[in-house]
Amino acid sequence: MSVPGPVVVTDIARADRDVVDALAAFGSATVHEAMGRVGYAGPRIRPIQQGAAIAGSAITVSTAPGDNLMVHAAIEQAQDGDVIVVVPTTDSAFGFIGELMATQMQVRGVRAYVTSGGVRDTGELRAMGFPVWTAHVSSQGTVKDTAGSVNVPVVLDGVVVNPGDVVVADDDGVTIVPRRRADEALEASRARAEREARNRKRYEAGEISMDINDLRPVLESLGVAFVTQEEYERGR
C-alpha cells in the first residue's frame, strides 16, 4: 500500500549486528574501495572530532530546512547500534542538534549522527564522546513546525541511504553500505585489508609501488618517457 505524505516507518530491517560491528574496523576508505569505489558521501561530510571509527544501521530522516521536528521523531525510533542520518530537503546550515538531543541519542545507544545539515554544541559533543559527521557547524537554532519523514530513502550528498543501510564513518568521512550488500562488503574489505598487509611488508622491505603494482607498462602505454635532465632541457 502506498502511504501518501509524511510518514514514520517504525519496523525497519537491519543488517546482522556482527557484520555491522566488523565493518567498523576497516573504515570508510577501505570499505568504499572494496565495494568498487561506491558509497562514499563525499568530502563535505566531515567529522567534528578525530579518532572516532563507527559503523551502525541507518535511521534516516528527511526534514525541512531549519526544522528539527522529525529528528525528535527519529530518536524515538532509534535502537542500540543505530546511526541517525539527517538530510534536509535543501542545503540548510542550521544547528539541527546539540548537546541535549545528543544526550537522548547516546542513552538509547545511538552510535553517531550524520547530516548534510548542521550541528552545534560541538565542544560539548566532543566532551561527551558522541561522534558527529556534518556539512556545517552553526549556532543558528531550528524550529519544529514542518512535517517530514523518518525511515524513508534519503540522498546524503549524492549517495542514496535507505533505512537499515550500514553507515561506516571515521576520520576520512562516511561510506554507506546497502543493507543487502553488507556481507559482501565485509568479505571484500577483509580481502583488501589482507592484500594491503602483504604489500605493507614488501614496502617495509624496500620495494616500491611502481614494481608491486606493475605500473611501468601503464606509463609506457600512456607515452610517458623517462629522460635525463640534459635530454629534457635539450629537447625543449
Tab-separated table of C-alpha atoms in Angstrom:
chain	number	residue	atom	x	y	z
A	1	MET	CA	0.000	0.000	0.000
A	2	SER	CA	1.291	3.445	-0.890
A	3	VAL	CA	1.377	5.861	2.036
A	4	PRO	CA	0.967	9.457	0.829
A	5	GLY	CA	2.636	12.373	2.537
A	6	PRO	CA	4.881	12.427	5.609
A	7	VAL	CA	5.474	9.120	7.376
A	8	VAL	CA	7.403	7.493	10.234
A	9	VAL	CA	8.299	3.875	9.448
A	10	THR	CA	8.656	2.010	12.719
A	11	ASP	CA	9.888	-1.511	11.915
A	12	ILE	CA	12.872	-1.286	9.566
A	13	ALA	CA	15.110	-4.245	8.761
A	14	ARG	CA	18.746	-4.027	9.824
A	15	ALA	CA	21.872	-5.879	8.777
A	16	ASP	CA	23.305	-8.575	11.026
A	17	ARG	CA	24.791	-6.897	14.105
A	18	ASP	CA	28.050	-8.865	13.946
A	19	VAL	CA	28.565	-7.833	10.322
A	20	VAL	CA	27.870	-4.181	11.135
A	21	ASP	CA	30.308	-4.240	14.049
A	22	ALA	CA	33.010	-5.903	11.948
A	23	LEU	CA	32.777	-3.261	9.193
A	24	ALA	CA	33.748	-0.531	11.675
A	25	ALA	CA	37.249	-1.985	11.948
A	26	PHE	CA	38.005	-1.409	8.247
A	27	GLY	CA	36.990	2.237	7.980
A	28	SER	CA	35.236	4.291	5.349
A	29	ALA	CA	38.054	4.359	2.770
A	30	THR	CA	38.717	0.617	2.736
A	31	VAL	CA	35.010	-0.227	2.583
A	32	HIS	CA	34.468	2.327	-0.194
A	33	GLU	CA	37.335	0.868	-2.252
A	34	ALA	CA	36.370	-2.731	-1.527
A	35	MET	CA	32.802	-2.187	-2.765
A	36	GLY	CA	34.075	-0.847	-6.082
A	37	ARG	CA	34.580	2.809	-5.136
A	38	VAL	CA	30.942	3.474	-4.346
A	39	GLY	CA	29.051	4.680	-1.272
A	40	TYR	CA	31.363	7.498	-0.178
A	41	ALA	CA	29.287	10.536	0.819
A	42	GLY	CA	31.995	12.971	-0.261
A	43	PRO	CA	34.387	15.444	1.355
A	44	ARG	CA	31.701	17.858	2.547
A	45	ILE	CA	30.516	15.494	5.301
A	46	ARG	CA	33.299	15.851	7.847
A	47	PRO	CA	33.851	14.712	11.451
A	48	ILE	CA	33.751	17.241	14.274
A	49	GLN	CA	36.181	15.014	16.217
A	50	GLN	CA	39.242	12.914	15.469
A	51	GLY	CA	39.781	9.267	16.228
A	52	ALA	CA	36.190	8.018	16.155
A	53	ALA	CA	35.509	4.970	13.975
A	54	ILE	CA	31.983	3.558	13.935
A	55	ALA	CA	29.504	1.505	11.965
A	56	GLY	CA	25.787	1.318	12.576
A	57	SER	CA	22.380	0.868	10.990
A	58	ALA	CA	20.854	3.979	9.448
A	59	ILE	CA	17.771	5.655	10.847
A	60	THR	CA	17.036	8.095	8.038
A	61	VAL	CA	15.368	11.492	8.363
A	62	SER	CA	14.039	13.760	5.627
A	63	THR	CA	13.395	17.152	7.162
A	64	ALA	CA	12.519	20.684	6.137
A	65	PRO	CA	15.385	23.198	6.162
A	66	GLY	CA	15.858	24.804	9.556
A	67	ASP	CA	13.359	22.449	11.223
A	68	ASN	CA	14.321	19.567	13.508
A	69	LEU	CA	10.871	18.210	14.380
A	70	MET	CA	11.497	14.944	12.562
A	71	VAL	CA	14.846	14.441	14.274
A	72	HIS	CA	12.939	14.246	17.565
A	73	ALA	CA	10.658	11.645	15.986
A	74	ALA	CA	13.680	9.693	14.745
A	75	ILE	CA	15.228	9.475	18.203
A	76	GLU	CA	12.152	7.594	19.385
A	77	GLN	CA	12.650	5.038	16.602
A	78	ALA	CA	16.369	4.538	17.227
A	79	GLN	CA	17.772	1.407	18.815
A	80	ASP	CA	21.130	0.458	20.245
A	81	GLY	CA	23.673	0.319	17.428
A	82	ASP	CA	21.895	2.743	15.100
A	83	VAL	CA	23.198	5.891	13.392
A	84	ILE	CA	20.784	8.763	12.753
A	85	VAL	CA	21.215	10.209	9.245
A	86	VAL	CA	19.513	13.577	8.695
A	87	VAL	CA	19.095	15.148	5.254
A	88	PRO	CA	17.290	18.494	4.912
A	89	THR	CA	15.341	18.859	1.682
A	90	THR	CA	17.570	21.806	0.728
A	91	ASP	CA	21.009	22.796	1.985
A	92	SER	CA	20.497	24.102	5.497
A	93	ALA	CA	23.314	25.406	7.685
A	94	PHE	CA	21.375	25.289	10.947
A	95	GLY	CA	22.319	23.596	14.194
A	96	PHE	CA	19.752	20.796	13.982
A	97	ILE	CA	21.050	19.087	17.110
A	98	GLY	CA	23.192	19.952	20.083
A	99	GLU	CA	24.113	18.530	23.451
A	100	LEU	CA	20.593	17.803	24.720
A	101	MET	CA	19.439	15.875	21.673
A	102	ALA	CA	22.732	14.019	21.550
A	103	THR	CA	22.252	13.015	25.188
A	104	GLN	CA	18.957	11.349	24.262
A	105	MET	CA	20.611	9.535	21.388
A	106	GLN	CA	23.552	8.391	23.480
A	107	VAL	CA	21.303	6.987	26.209
A	108	ARG	CA	19.414	4.983	23.578
A	109	GLY	CA	22.667	3.515	22.243
A	110	VAL	CA	22.826	5.560	19.041
A	111	ARG	CA	26.413	5.332	17.821
A	112	ALA	CA	26.644	8.555	15.821
A	113	TYR	CA	24.846	11.344	13.990
A	114	VAL	CA	25.449	12.071	10.298
A	115	THR	CA	23.970	15.010	8.416
A	116	SER	CA	24.190	17.196	5.347
A	117	GLY	CA	22.693	19.888	7.557
A	118	GLY	CA	24.462	21.307	10.598
A	119	VAL	CA	25.102	20.822	14.303
A	120	ARG	CA	26.029	22.987	17.262
A	121	ASP	CA	27.454	22.494	20.773
A	122	THR	CA	30.428	20.795	19.140
A	123	GLY	CA	32.653	21.214	22.190
A	124	GLU	CA	30.085	19.507	24.376
A	125	LEU	CA	29.534	16.757	21.809
A	126	ARG	CA	33.255	16.007	21.750
A	127	ALA	CA	33.436	16.067	25.554
A	128	MET	CA	30.605	13.577	25.881
A	129	GLY	CA	32.151	11.302	23.252
A	130	PHE	CA	29.227	11.423	20.834
A	131	PRO	CA	30.564	11.215	17.256
A	132	VAL	CA	29.148	13.505	14.568
A	133	TRP	CA	29.797	13.919	10.846
A	134	THR	CA	28.315	17.068	9.356
A	135	ALA	CA	28.421	19.521	6.467
A	136	HIS	CA	28.028	22.570	8.724
A	137	VAL	CA	28.726	23.809	12.228
A	138	SER	CA	26.280	26.545	13.163
A	139	SER	CA	24.927	28.255	16.265
A	140	GLN	CA	21.683	29.048	14.467
A	141	GLY	CA	18.756	27.164	16.008
A	142	THR	CA	15.801	25.448	14.351
A	143	VAL	CA	12.017	25.434	14.640
A	144	LYS	CA	9.610	22.483	14.983
A	145	ASP	CA	6.855	23.393	12.560
A	146	THR	CA	7.072	21.208	9.455
A	147	ALA	CA	6.262	17.577	8.793
A	148	GLY	CA	8.867	15.319	7.250
A	149	SER	CA	9.585	11.598	7.203
A	150	VAL	CA	11.581	9.043	9.161
A	151	ASN	CA	12.969	5.808	7.713
A	152	VAL	CA	12.449	6.605	4.048
A	153	PRO	CA	15.176	6.780	1.373
A	154	VAL	CA	17.262	9.978	1.511
A	155	VAL	CA	20.165	11.285	-0.561
A	156	LEU	CA	23.207	12.224	1.508
A	157	ASP	CA	25.347	14.442	-0.734
A	158	GLY	CA	24.711	12.239	-3.749
A	159	VAL	CA	24.590	8.854	-2.010
A	160	VAL	CA	21.245	7.136	-1.529
A	161	VAL	CA	20.736	5.967	2.055
A	162	ASN	CA	17.923	3.549	2.758
A	163	PRO	CA	16.779	2.823	6.298
A	164	GLY	CA	18.808	-0.042	7.712
A	165	ASP	CA	21.797	0.538	5.435
A	166	VAL	CA	25.161	0.374	7.180
A	167	VAL	CA	26.893	3.672	7.915
A	168	VAL	CA	30.692	3.376	8.195
A	169	ALA	CA	32.389	6.558	9.403
A	170	ASP	CA	35.812	7.624	10.634
A	171	ASP	CA	38.351	10.436	10.194
A	172	ASP	CA	38.190	10.029	6.400
A	173	GLY	CA	34.443	10.558	6.135
A	174	VAL	CA	31.292	8.488	5.659
A	175	THR	CA	30.618	5.467	3.441
A	176	ILE	CA	27.178	3.906	3.046
A	177	VAL	CA	26.856	0.145	2.575
A	178	PRO	CA	23.475	-1.049	1.272
A	179	ARG	CA	21.976	-3.423	3.825
A	180	ARG	CA	21.720	-6.269	1.344
A	181	ARG	CA	25.408	-5.874	0.435
A	182	ALA	CA	26.707	-5.857	3.998
A	183	ASP	CA	28.034	-9.436	3.955
A	184	GLU	CA	29.625	-8.897	0.553
A	185	ALA	CA	31.201	-5.620	1.683
A	186	LEU	CA	32.672	-7.242	4.777
A	187	GLU	CA	34.193	-10.099	2.778
A	188	ALA	CA	35.643	-7.679	0.210
A	189	SER	CA	37.010	-5.398	2.934
A	190	ARG	CA	38.746	-8.290	4.642
A	191	ALA	CA	40.335	-9.352	1.357
A	192	ARG	CA	41.510	-5.811	0.648
A	193	ALA	CA	42.956	-5.408	4.147
A	194	GLU	CA	44.842	-8.692	3.816
A	195	ARG	CA	46.262	-7.619	0.458
A	196	GLU	CA	47.346	-4.277	1.900
A	197	ALA	CA	49.015	-6.034	4.833
A	198	ARG	CA	51.062	-8.154	2.430
A	199	ASN	CA	52.053	-5.099	0.405
A	200	ARG	CA	52.970	-3.166	3.541
A	201	LYS	CA	55.531	-5.831	4.413
A	202	ARG	CA	57.017	-5.554	0.922
A	203	TYR	CA	57.208	-1.738	1.191
A	204	GLU	CA	58.873	-2.076	4.582
A	205	ALA	CA	61.402	-4.377	2.926
A	206	GLY	CA	62.266	-1.666	0.401
A	207	GLU	CA	60.102	-2.481	-2.611
A	208	ILE	CA	58.136	0.322	-4.259
A	209	SER	CA	54.630	0.591	-5.688
A	210	MET	CA	55.923	1.092	-9.248
A	211	ASP	CA	57.020	-2.551	-9.197
A	212	ILE	CA	54.468	-4.113	-6.866
A	213	ASN	CA	51.602	-2.645	-8.874
A	214	ASP	CA	53.320	-3.208	-12.222
A	215	LEU	CA	52.928	0.445	-13.221
A	216	ARG	CA	55.828	0.720	-15.663
A	217	PRO	CA	53.870	-0.784	-18.579
A	218	VAL	CA	50.988	1.565	-17.757
A	219	LEU	CA	53.255	4.602	-18.024
A	220	GLU	CA	54.728	3.267	-21.245
A	221	SER	CA	51.282	2.718	-22.775
A	222	LEU	CA	50.410	6.325	-21.947
A	223	GLY	CA	53.502	7.611	-23.719
A	224	VAL	CA	55.391	8.722	-20.604
A	225	ALA	CA	59.124	8.881	-21.409
A	226	PHE	CA	61.976	8.575	-18.897
A	227	VAL	CA	64.785	11.015	-19.847
A	228	THR	CA	67.769	12.605	-18.178
A	229	GLN	CA	67.694	16.275	-17.232
A	230	GLU	CA	70.137	17.009	-20.046
A	231	GLU	CA	67.916	15.255	-22.563
A	232	TYR	CA	64.851	17.093	-21.247
A	233	GLU	CA	66.499	20.524	-21.456
A	234	ARG	CA	67.941	19.802	-24.896
A	235	GLY	CA	64.542	18.772	-26.176
A	236	ARG	CA	62.647	21.853	-25.050
